Coordinates of C-alpha atoms in Angstrom, one line a residue:
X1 CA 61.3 -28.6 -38.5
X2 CA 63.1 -31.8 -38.1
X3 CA 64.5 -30.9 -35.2
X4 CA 61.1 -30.3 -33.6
X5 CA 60.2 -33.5 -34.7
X6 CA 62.7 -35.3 -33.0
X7 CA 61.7 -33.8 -29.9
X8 CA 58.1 -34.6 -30.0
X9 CA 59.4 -38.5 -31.4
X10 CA 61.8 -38.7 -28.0
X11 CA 58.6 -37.7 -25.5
X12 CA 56.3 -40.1 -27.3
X13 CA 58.9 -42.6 -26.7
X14 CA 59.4 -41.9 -23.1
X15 CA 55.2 -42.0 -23.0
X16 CA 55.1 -45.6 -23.5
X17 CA 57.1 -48.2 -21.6
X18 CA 60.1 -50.0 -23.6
X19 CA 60.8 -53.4 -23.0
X20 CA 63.8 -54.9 -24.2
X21 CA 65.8 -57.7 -23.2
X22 CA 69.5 -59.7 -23.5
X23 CA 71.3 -62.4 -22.9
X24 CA 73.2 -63.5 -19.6
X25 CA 76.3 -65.2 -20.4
X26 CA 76.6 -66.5 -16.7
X27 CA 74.6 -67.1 -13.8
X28 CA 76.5 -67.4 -10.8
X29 CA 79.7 -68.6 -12.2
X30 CA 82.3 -71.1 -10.6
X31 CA 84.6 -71.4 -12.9
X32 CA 87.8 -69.5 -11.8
X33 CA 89.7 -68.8 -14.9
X34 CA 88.5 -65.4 -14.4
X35 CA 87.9 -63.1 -10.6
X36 CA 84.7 -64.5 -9.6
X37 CA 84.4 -66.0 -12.9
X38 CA 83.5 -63.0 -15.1
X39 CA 85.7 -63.4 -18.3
X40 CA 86.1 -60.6 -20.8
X41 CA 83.2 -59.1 -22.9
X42 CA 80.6 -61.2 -21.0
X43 CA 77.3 -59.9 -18.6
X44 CA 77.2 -62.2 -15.9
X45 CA 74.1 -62.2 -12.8
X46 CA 75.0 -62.8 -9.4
X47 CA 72.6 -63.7 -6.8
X48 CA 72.3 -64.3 -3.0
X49 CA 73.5 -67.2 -3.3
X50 CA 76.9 -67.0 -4.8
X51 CA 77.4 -65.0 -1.4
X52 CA 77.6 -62.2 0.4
X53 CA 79.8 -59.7 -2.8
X54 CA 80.2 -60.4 -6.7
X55 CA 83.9 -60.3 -5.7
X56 CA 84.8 -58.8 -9.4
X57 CA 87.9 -57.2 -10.5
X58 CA 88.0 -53.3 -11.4
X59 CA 88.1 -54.0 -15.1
X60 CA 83.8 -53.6 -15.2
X61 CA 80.8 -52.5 -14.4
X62 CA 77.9 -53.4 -12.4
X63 CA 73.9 -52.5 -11.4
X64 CA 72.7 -53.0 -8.3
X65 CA 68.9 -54.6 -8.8
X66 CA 66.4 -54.5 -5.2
X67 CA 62.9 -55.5 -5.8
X68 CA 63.3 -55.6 -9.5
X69 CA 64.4 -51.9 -9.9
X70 CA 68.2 -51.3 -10.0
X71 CA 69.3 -48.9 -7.4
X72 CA 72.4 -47.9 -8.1
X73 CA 75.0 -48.2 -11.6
X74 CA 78.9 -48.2 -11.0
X75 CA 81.7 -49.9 -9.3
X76 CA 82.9 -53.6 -8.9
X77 CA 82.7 -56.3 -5.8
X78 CA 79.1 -55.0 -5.1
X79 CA 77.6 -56.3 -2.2
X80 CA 74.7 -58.4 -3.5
X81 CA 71.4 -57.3 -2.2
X82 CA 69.6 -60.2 0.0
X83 CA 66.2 -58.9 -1.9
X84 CA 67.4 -59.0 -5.5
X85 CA 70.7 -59.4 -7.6
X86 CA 74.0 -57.7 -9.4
X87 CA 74.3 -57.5 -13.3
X88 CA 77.7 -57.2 -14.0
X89 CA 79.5 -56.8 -17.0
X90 CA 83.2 -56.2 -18.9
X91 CA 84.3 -55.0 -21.7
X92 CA 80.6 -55.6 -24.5
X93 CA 78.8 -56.5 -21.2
X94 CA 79.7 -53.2 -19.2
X95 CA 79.0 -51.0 -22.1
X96 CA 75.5 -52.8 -22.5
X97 CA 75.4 -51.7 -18.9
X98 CA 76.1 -48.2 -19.0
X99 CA 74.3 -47.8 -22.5
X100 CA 71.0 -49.2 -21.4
X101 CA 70.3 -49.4 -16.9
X102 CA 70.1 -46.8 -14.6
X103 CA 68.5 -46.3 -11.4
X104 CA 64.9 -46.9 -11.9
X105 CA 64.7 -49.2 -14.5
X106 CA 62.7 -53.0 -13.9
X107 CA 64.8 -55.7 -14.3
X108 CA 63.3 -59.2 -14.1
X109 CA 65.8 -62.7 -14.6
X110 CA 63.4 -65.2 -16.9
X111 CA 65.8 -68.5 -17.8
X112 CA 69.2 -66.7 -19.7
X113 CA 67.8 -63.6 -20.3
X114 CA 67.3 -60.2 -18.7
X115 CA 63.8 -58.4 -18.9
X116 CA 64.5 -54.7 -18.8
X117 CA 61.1 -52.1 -18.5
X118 CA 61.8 -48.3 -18.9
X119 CA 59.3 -46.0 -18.7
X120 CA 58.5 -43.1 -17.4
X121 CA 57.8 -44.0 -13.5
X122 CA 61.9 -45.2 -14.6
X123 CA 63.1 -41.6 -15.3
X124 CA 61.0 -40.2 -12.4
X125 CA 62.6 -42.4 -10.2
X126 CA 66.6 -41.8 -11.5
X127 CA 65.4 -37.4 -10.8
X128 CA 64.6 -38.6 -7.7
X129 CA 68.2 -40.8 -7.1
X130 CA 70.1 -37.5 -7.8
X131 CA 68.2 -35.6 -5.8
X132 CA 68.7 -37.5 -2.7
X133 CA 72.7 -38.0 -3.2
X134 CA 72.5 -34.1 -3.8
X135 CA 71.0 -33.8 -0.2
X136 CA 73.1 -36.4 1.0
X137 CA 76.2 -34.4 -0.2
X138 CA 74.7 -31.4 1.3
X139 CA 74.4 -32.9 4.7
X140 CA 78.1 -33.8 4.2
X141 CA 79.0 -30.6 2.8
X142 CA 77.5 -27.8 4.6
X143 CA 80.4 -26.4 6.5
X144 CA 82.8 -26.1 3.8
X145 CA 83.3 -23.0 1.9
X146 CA 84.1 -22.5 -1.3
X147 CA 83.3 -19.8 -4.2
X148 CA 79.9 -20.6 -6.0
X149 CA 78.7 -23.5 -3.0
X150 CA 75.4 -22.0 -1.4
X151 CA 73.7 -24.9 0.1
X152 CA 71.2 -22.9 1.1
X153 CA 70.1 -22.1 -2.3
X154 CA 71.0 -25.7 -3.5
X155 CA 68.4 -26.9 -0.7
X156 CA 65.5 -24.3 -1.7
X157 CA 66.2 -26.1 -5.8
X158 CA 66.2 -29.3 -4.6
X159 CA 63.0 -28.9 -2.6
X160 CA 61.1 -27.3 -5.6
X161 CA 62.4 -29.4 -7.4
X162 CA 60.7 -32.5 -5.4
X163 CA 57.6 -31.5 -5.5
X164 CA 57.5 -30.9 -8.9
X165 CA 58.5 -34.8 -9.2
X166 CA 55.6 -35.7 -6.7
X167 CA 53.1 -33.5 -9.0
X168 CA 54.6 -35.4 -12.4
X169 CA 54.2 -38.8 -10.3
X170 CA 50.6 -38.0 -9.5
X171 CA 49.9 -37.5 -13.5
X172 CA 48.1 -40.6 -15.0
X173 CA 50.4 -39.6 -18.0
X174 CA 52.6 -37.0 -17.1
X175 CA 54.4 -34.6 -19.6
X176 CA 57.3 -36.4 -20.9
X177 CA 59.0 -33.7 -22.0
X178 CA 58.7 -32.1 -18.3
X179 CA 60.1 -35.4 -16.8
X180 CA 62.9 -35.0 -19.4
X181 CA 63.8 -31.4 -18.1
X182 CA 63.5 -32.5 -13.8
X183 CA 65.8 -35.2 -15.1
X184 CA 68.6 -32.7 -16.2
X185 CA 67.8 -30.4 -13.5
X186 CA 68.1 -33.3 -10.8
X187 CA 71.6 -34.2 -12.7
X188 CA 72.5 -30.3 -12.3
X189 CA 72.3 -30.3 -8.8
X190 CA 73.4 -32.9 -8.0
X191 CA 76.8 -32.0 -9.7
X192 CA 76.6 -28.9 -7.9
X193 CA 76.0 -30.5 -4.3
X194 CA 80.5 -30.9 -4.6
X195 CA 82.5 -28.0 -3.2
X196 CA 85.5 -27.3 -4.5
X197 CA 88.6 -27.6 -2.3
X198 CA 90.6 -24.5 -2.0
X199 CA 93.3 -24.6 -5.0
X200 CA 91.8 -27.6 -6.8
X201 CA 91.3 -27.7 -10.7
X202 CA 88.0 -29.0 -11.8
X203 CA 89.1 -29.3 -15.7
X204 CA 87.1 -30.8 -18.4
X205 CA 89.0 -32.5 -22.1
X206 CA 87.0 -30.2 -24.3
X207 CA 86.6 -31.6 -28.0
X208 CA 85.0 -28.5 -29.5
X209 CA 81.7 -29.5 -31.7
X210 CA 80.6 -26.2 -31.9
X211 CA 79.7 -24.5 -35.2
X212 CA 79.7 -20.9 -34.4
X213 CA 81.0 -18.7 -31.2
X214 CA 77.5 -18.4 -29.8
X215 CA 77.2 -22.4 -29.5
X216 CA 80.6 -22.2 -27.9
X217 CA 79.5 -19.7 -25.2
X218 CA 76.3 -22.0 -24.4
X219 CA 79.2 -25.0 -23.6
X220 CA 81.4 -22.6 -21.6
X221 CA 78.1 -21.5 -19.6
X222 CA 77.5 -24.7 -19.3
X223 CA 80.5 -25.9 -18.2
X224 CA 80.2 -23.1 -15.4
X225 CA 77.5 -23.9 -14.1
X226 CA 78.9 -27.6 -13.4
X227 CA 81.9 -26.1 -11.5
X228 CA 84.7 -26.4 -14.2
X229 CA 87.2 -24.3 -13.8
X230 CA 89.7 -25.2 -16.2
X231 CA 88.8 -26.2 -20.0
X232 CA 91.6 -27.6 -21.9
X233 CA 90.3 -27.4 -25.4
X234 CA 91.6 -30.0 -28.4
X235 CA 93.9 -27.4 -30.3
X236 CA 96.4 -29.2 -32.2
X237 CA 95.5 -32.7 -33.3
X238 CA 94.8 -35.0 -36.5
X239 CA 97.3 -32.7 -38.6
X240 CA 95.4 -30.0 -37.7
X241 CA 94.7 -26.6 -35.6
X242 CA 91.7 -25.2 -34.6
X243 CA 93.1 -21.7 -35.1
X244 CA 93.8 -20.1 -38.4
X245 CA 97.9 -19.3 -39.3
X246 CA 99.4 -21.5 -36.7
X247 CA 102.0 -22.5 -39.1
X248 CA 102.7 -22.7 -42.9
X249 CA 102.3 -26.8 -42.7
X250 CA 99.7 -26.6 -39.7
X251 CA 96.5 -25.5 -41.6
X252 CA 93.5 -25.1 -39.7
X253 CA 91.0 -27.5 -39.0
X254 CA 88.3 -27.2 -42.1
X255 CA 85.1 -27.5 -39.5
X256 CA 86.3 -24.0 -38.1
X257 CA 87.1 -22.0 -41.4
X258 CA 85.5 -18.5 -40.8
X259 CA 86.2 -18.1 -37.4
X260 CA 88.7 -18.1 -34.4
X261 CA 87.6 -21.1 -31.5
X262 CA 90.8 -20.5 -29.4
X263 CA 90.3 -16.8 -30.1
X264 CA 86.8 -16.6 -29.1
X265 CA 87.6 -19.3 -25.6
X266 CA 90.0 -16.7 -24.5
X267 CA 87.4 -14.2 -24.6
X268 CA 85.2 -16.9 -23.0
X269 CA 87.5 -17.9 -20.3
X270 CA 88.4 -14.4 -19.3
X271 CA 84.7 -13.1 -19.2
X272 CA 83.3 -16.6 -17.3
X273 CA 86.7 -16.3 -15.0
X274 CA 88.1 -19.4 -16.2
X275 CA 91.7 -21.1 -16.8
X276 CA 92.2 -22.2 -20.4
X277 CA 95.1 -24.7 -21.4
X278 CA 95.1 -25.7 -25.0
X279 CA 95.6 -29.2 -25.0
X280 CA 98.1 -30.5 -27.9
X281 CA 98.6 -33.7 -30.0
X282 CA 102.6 -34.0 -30.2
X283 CA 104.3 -36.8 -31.8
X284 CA 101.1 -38.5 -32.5
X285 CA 99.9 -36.5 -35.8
X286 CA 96.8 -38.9 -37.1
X287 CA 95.5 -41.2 -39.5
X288 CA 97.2 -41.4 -43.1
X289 CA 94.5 -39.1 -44.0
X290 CA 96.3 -36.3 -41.7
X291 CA 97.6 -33.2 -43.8
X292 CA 101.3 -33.8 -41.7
X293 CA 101.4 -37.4 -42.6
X294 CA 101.4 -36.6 -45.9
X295 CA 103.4 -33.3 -45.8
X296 CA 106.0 -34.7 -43.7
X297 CA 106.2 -38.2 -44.1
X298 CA 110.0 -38.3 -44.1
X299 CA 109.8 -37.4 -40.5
X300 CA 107.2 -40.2 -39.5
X301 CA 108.2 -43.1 -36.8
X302 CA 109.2 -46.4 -38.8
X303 CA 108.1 -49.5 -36.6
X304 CA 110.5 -53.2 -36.9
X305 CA 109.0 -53.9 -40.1
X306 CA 109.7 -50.9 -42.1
X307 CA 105.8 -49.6 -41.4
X308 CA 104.9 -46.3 -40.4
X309 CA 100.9 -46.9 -39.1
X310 CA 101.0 -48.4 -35.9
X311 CA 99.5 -52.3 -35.5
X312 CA 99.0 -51.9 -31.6
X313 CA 97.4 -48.3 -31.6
X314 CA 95.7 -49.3 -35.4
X315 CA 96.4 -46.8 -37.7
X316 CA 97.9 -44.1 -35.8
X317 CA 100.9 -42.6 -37.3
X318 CA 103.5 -41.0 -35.2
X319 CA 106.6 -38.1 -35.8
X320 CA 109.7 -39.8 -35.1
X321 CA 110.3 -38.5 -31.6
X322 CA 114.2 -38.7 -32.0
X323 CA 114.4 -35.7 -34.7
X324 CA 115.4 -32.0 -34.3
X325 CA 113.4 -31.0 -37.0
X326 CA 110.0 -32.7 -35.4
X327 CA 111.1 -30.7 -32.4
X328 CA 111.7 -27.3 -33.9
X329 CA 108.7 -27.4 -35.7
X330 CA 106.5 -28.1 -32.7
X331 CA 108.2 -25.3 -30.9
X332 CA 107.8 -22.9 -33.8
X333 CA 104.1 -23.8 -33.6
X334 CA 103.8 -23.1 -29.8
X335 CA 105.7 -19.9 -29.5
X336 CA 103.2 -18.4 -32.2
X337 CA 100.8 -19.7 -30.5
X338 CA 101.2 -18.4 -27.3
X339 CA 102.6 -14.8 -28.4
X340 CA 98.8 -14.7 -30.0
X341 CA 96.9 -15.6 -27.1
X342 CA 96.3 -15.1 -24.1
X343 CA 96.7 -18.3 -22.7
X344 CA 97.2 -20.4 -18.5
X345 CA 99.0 -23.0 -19.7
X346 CA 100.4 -25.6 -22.4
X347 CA 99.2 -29.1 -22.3
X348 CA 101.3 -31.9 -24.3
X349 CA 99.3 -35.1 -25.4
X350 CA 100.6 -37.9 -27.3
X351 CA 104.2 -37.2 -25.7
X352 CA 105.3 -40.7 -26.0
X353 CA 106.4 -43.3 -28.4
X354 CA 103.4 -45.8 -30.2
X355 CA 103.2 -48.5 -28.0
X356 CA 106.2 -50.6 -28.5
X357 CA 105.3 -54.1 -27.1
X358 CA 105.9 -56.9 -28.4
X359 CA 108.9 -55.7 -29.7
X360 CA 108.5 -56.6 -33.3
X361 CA 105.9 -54.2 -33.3
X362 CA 107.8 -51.2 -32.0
X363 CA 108.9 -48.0 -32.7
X364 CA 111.3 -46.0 -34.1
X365 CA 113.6 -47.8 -36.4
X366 CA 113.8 -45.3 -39.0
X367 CA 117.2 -44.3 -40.9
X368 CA 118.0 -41.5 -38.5
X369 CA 117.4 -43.4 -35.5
X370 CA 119.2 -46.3 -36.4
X371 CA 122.0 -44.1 -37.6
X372 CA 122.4 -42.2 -34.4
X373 CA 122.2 -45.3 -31.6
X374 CA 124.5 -47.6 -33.9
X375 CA 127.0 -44.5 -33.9
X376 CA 127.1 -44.4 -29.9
X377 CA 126.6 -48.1 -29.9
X378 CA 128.2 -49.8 -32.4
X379 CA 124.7 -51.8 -32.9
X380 CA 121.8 -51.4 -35.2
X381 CA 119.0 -51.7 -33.1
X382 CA 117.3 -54.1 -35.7
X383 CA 119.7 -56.5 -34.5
X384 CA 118.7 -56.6 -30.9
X385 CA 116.9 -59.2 -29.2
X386 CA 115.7 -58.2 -25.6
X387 CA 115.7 -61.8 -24.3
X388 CA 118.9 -62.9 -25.4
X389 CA 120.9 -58.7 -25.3
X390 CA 119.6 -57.4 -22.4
X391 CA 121.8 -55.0 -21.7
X392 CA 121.7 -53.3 -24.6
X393 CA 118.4 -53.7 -24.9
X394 CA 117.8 -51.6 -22.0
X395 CA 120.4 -48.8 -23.8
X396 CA 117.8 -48.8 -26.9
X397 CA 114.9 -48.7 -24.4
X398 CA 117.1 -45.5 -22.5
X399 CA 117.7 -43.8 -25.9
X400 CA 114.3 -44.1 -27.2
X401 CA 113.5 -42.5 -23.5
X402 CA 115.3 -39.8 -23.8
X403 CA 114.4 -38.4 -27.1
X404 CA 111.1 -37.9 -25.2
X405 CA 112.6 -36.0 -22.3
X406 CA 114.8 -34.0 -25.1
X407 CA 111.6 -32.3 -26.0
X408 CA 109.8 -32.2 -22.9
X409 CA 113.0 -30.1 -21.5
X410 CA 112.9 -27.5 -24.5
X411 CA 109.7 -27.0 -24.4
X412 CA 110.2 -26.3 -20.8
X413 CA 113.2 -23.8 -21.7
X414 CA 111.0 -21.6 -24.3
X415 CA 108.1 -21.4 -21.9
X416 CA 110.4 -20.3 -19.1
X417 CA 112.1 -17.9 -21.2
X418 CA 109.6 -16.4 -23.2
X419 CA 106.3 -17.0 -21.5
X420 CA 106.8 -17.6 -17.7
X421 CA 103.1 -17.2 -16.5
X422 CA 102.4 -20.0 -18.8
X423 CA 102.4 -23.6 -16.3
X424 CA 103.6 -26.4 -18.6
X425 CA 101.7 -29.7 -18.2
X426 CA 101.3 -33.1 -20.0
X427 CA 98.7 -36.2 -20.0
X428 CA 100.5 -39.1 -18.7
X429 CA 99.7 -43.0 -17.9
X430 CA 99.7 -43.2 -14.2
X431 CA 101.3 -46.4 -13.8
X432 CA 105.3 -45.1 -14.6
X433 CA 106.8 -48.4 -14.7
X434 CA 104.3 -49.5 -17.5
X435 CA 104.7 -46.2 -19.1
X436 CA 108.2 -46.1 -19.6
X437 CA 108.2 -50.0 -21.0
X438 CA 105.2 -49.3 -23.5
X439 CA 105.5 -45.4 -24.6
X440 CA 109.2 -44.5 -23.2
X441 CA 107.6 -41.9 -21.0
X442 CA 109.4 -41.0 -18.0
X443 CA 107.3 -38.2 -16.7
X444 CA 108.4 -38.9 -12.8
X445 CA 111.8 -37.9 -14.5
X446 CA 110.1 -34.5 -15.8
X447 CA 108.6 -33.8 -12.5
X448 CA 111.6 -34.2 -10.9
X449 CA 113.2 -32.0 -13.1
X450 CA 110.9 -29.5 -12.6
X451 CA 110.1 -29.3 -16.6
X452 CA 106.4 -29.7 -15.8
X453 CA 104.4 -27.9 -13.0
X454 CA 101.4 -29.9 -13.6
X455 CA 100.5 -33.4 -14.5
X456 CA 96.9 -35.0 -15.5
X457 CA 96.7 -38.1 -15.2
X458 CA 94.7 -40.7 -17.4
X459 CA 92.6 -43.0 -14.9
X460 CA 89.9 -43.9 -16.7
X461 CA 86.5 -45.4 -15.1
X462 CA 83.2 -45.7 -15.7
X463 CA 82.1 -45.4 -12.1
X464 CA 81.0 -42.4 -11.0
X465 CA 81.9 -43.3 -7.5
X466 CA 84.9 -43.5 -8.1

């Protein structure tokens, strides 16, 4: 019953227009402090005349506004329209952005504030947006092959589809429920309008919300029908797995007692002819609430001031990357793992060091890792200063480094061993050089090495241009 109710509340909503409005921190800045004066957390509105492009850094995210309606939602340096104006935003002011304008919605500029109107001539007109960039793409697309792409059938959707919008727009109040449904269907096709490449993985992070296998198979379907061809399900993380019996120490996550997910997205994968790679927390094993931070805390990472939660990642407590036990445990975990299922790949997350700049704030300086560099050293790494002992500054950096690469390189040797159809990947920062200073993760190293055979990188945007 309630959720009936919510339902009927969200289409009343939808039948009346919402307006709603905030403030602009900046109207055509000049100050320069920042690129084209946009400084963090604020929304700033550019207008014809501060020129011919916002000129804005990467770091945001703007709407395009023509004739009081924004037209478009992602990007930076937009052109600005000779007919209307560019909201742009960082950090608060982009996710004001992305939480609250799409294309469609009235946007008026009264003194410092914007006036925003959503209704339902607003949701008509953002089905009708992806509709157009799904023909647009099929115009592009049409030669190209590719398993699942049928333009033809994509055009015959789009075009019922159409006049089912025209029909809703002719309504003096159409059904908002109905509007909410050509909404999702426009977003559908649109995704659909892509072709795959030959080869190429089209994988989704997949943080499993699910309560039971049939809601699992509705995702999977879903995910399907969107072009996905690889999930890479959350499997090990916060102390936990989302399996049962993974390990003596690794008990299962408590929202999936009763039943098998990675059992049941085998089964999934297999019948919906999909990849599956678990994806895995490593050294990074959650919160002090975390069942391994409390069963293992004489293996946690100990940061320059003796603490184990991290103060630049808050809270997050680490495994000291440096120790074979951390390492034989994870591998333990892994080969059970994969002897039980029927699995693509392996997918290491978290395989890195907290991040470890300034240096006062990094990690590890515990016992063992002190021990072990002042052995080969002859200095205790408390002791260093990277301004003033560079050199061996760079030896601690090196060490740290290579306790990293230790692991990645035995995982690499079980896999090949024991499980060779199984490709070994990780989730890496694509800047390397930052990488290695921050998190002492060389993965150019492990590619080089051949220990991985596939990376995925972490590039982040909220452009869907992009």
């Amino acid at each position: 019953m309630k959720t009936v109710f919510f339902v009927l509340l969200s289409a009343l909503f939808l039948f009346a227009n919402s307006i709603f409005s905030v403030k602009i921190d900046k109207i055509n800045p000049t100050d320069s402090e920042y690129p084209s004066g946009r400084g963090p957390n604020q929304l700033v509105v550019y207008t014809p005349q501060f020129g011919d492009s916002t000129g804005t850094n990467k770091y945001g995210l703007e709407a395009v506004v023509r004739k009081g309606i924004v037209n478009k939602v992602g990007g930076n340096n937009s052109p600005i329209p000779a007919d209307g104006f560019v909201i742009s935003g960082h950090g608060k002011g982009a996710n004001w952005i992305s939480q609250n304008l799409f294309p469609g919605v009235r946007v008026k500029i009264k003194e410092n504030q914007l006036i925003c109107e959503v209704g339902p001539d607003a949701y008509l007109y953002w089905t009708e947006y992806f509709l157009n960039r799904a023909l647009s793409n099929l115009e592009k697309f049409a030669q190209q092959k590719s398993t699942g792409f049928d333009p033809d059938r994509l055009v015959n959707a789009i075009s019922a589809l159409q006049k089912n919008v025209q029909q809703l727009k002719n309504q003096p109040q159409p059904d908002s429920l109905k509007i909410m449904s050509a909404l999702q269907e426009s977003k559908r096709l649109f995704y659909q309008s892509y072709p795959s490449k030959k080869g190429e993985l089209r994988a989704v992070w997949y943080h499993i919300r699910a309560k039971k296998p049939e809601e699992l198979e509705q995702a999977v379907k879903q995910m399907k029908e969107l072009g996905v061809n690889v999930i890479c399900p959350e499997t090990i993380y916060g102390g936990y797995a989302i399996y049962p019996n993974a390990h003596p120490d690794l008990p299962q996550n408590p929202q999936f007692i009763g039943w098998d997910p990675l059992a049941e997205l085998v089964r999934l994968s297999q019948k919906y002819e999909m990849k599956l790679i678990p994806w895995v927390w490593v050294f990074f094993v959650g919160r002090e609430n975390s069942p391994l931070v409390n069963s293992k805390a004489d293996w946690l990472a100990v940061n320059y001031s003796g603490q184990h939660a991290s103060e630049m990642e808050k809270g997050y407590h680490f495994f000291c990357p440096a120790r074979d036990q951390v390492h034989n445990f994870w591998l333990q975990v892994y080969r059970t793992m994969l002897s039980r299922y029927q699995l693509d790949g392996l997918q290491l997350d978290y395989i890195r060091y907290p991040v470890s700049m300034s240096y006062d704030k990094g990690f590890c300086y515990c016992e063992h890792c002190r021990k072990q560099f002042t052995l080969d050293y002859l200095v205790d790494p408390l002791a260093i200063d990277p301004e003033n002992d560079a050199q061996i500054w760079k030896k601690w950096q090196l060490f740290r480094e290579k306790q990293v690469t230790r692991f990645v390189a035995k995982v690499h040797r079980l896999i090949s061993s024991e499980f060779p159809q199984v490709k070994l990947s990780a989730d890496v920062f694509p800047d390397i050089k930052e990488s290695r200073q921050l998190k002492m993760q060389n993965w150019g190293y492990w590619l080089k090495k051949g220990y991985l055979q596939e990376i995925f990188t972490m590039s982040y945007t909220p452009d869907v241009q992009t």
